[in-house]
Every structure is written in structure tokens, then in C-alpha cells.
PDB file of C-alpha atoms in Angstrom:
ATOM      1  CA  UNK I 218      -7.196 -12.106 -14.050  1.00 36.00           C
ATOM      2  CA  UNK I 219      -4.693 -10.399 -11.672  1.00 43.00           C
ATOM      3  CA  UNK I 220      -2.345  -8.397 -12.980  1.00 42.00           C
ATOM      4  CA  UNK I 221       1.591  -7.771 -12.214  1.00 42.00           C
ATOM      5  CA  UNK I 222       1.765  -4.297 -11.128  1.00 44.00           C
ATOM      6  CA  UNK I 223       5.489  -3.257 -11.261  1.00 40.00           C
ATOM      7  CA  UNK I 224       6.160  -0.955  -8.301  1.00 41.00           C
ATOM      8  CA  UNK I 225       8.982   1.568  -9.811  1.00 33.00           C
ATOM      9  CA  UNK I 226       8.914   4.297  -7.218  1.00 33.00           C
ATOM     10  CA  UNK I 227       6.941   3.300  -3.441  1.00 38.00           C
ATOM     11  CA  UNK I 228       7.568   6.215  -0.843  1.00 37.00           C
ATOM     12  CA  UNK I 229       6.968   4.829   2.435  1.00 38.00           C
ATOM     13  CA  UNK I 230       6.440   7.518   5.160  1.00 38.00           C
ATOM     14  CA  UNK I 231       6.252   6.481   8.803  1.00 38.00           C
ATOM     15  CA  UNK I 232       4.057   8.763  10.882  1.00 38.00           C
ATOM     16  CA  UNK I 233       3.741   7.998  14.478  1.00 38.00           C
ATOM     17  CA  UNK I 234       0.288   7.808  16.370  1.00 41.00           C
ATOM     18  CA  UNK I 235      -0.354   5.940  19.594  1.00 42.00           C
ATOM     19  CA  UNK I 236      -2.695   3.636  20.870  1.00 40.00           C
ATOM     20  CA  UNK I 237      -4.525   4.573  23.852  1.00 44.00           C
ATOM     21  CA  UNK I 238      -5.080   1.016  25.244  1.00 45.00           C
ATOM     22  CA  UNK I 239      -1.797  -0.660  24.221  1.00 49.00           C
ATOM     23  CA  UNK I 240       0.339   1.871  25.230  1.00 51.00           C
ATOM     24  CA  UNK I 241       2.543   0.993  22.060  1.00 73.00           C
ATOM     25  CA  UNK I 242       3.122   3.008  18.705  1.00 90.00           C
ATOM     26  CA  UNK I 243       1.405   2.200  15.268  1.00 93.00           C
ATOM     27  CA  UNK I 244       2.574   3.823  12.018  1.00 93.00           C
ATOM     28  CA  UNK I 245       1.285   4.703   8.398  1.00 92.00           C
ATOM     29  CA  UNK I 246       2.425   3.286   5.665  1.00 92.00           C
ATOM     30  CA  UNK I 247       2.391   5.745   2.466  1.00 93.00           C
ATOM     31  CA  UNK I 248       3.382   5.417  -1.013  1.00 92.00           C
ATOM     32  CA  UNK I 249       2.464   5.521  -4.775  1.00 91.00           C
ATOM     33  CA  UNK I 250       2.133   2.915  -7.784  1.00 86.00           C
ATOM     34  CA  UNK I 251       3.082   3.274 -10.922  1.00 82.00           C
ATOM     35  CA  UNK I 252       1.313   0.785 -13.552  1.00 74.00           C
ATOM     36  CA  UNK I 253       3.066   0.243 -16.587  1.00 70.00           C
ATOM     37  CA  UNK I 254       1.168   1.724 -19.854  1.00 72.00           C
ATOM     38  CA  UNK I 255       0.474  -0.751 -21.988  1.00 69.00           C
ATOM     39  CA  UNK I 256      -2.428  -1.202 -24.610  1.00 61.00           C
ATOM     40  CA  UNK I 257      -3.910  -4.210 -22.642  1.00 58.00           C
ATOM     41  CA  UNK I 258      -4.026  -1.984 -19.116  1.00 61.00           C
ATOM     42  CA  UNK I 259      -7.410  -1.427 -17.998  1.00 66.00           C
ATOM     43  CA  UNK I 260      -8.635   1.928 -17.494  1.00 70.00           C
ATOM     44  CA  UNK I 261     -10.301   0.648 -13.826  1.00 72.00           C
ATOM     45  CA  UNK I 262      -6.637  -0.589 -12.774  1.00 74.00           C
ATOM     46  CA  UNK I 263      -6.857   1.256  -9.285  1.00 75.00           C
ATOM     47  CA  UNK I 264      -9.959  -0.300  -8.422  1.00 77.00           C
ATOM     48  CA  UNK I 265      -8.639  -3.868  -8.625  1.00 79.00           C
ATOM     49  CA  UNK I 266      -5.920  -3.242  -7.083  1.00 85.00           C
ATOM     50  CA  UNK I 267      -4.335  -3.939  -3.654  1.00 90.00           C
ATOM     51  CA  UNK I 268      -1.637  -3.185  -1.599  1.00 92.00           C
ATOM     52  CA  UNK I 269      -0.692  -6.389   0.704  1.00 92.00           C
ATOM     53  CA  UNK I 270       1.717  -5.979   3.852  1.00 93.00           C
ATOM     54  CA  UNK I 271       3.477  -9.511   4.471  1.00 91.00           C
ATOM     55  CA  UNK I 272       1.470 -11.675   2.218  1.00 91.00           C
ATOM     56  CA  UNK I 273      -1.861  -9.801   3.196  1.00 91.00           C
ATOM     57  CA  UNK I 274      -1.973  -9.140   7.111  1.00 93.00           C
ATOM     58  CA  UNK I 275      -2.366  -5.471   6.363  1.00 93.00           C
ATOM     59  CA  UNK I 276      -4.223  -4.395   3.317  1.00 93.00           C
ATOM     60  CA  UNK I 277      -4.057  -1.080   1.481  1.00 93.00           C
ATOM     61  CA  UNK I 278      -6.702   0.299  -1.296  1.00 91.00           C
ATOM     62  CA  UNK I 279      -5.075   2.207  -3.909  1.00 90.00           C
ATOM     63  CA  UNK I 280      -6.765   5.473  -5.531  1.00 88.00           C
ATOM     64  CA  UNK I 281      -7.070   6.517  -8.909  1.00 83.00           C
ATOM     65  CA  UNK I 282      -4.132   8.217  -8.592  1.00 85.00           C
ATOM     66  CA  UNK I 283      -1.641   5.325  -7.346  1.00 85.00           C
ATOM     67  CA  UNK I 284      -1.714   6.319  -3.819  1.00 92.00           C
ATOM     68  CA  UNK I 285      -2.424   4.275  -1.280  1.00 93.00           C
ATOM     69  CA  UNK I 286      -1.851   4.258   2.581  1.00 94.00           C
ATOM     70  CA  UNK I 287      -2.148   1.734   5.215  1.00 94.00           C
ATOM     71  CA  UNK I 288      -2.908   2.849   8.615  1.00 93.00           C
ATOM     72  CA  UNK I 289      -1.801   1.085  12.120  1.00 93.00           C
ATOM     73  CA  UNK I 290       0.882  -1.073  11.224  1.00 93.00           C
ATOM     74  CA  UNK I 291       3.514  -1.671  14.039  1.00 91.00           C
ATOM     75  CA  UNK I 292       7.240  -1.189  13.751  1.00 90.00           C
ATOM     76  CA  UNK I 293       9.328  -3.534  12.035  1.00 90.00           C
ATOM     77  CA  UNK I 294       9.988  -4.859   8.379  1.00 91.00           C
ATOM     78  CA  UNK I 295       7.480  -5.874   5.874  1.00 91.00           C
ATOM     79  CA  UNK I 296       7.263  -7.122   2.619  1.00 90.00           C
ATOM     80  CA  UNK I 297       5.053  -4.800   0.130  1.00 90.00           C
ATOM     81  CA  UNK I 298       3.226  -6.763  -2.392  1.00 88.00           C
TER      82      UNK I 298
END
């Protein structure tokens, strides 16, 4: 069963780091989610859930506290599932 999580607040924070073999920069992508509390909500919510960067290239866990980060993304827009 997946669930819709509604993402009400996301902070995105870009922090630079470079790769030694490319030569280019990658970037962090930081934020929270905020489920919905609802009497059907599981208590385990975090642990089924994912964060997906255009339709799943890039793949974030999130913690028990909403956070989540995904690490060496390149510049440029994406679409945060």
C-alpha cells in the first residue's frame, strides 16, 4: 500500500562539494516531510518512505524525524517526489 505523503514545508539546501575525478560540482539536497496525522497513519511511516529525485534517479531515505538528504546530485532542476 503506498501512501500519499503531502509535502507542506521541503527546505532544500544546496551545499557544494567537488568531485575529484570529474572536475565538476555535486550538491546536497536537504529537506523535511511532514505526514499528515490521521488515525489510519502508521506509526513506521519513515521507514517506508522515500524521497525520489526526477521519477527515482536519485533516491533519498527519510528518518524518523522527516528529514532526509540526498547527496551528489548535479546542478539543475528536479522534480521531488
Amino acid at each position: 500500500m503506498r501512501l500519499l505523503v503531502s509535502f507542506t514545508f521541503i527546505v532544500i539546501s544546496l551545499t557544494s562539494e567537488k568531485m575529484a575525478s570529474a572536475e565538476r560540482s555535486l550538491f546536497s539536497v536537504e529537506g523535511n516531510v511532514l505526514f499528515p496525522s490521521s488515525p489510519i497513519s502508521q506509526q513506521n511511516w519513515a521507514a517506508d518512505s522515500r524521497v525520489l529525485l526526477n521519477h527515482g534517479k536519485y533516491i533519498g531515505f527519510v528518518g524518523e524525524d522527516g528529514s532526509f538528504i540526498i547527496d551528489n546530485v548535479a546542478s539543475g532542476s528536479y522534480i521531488v517526489q
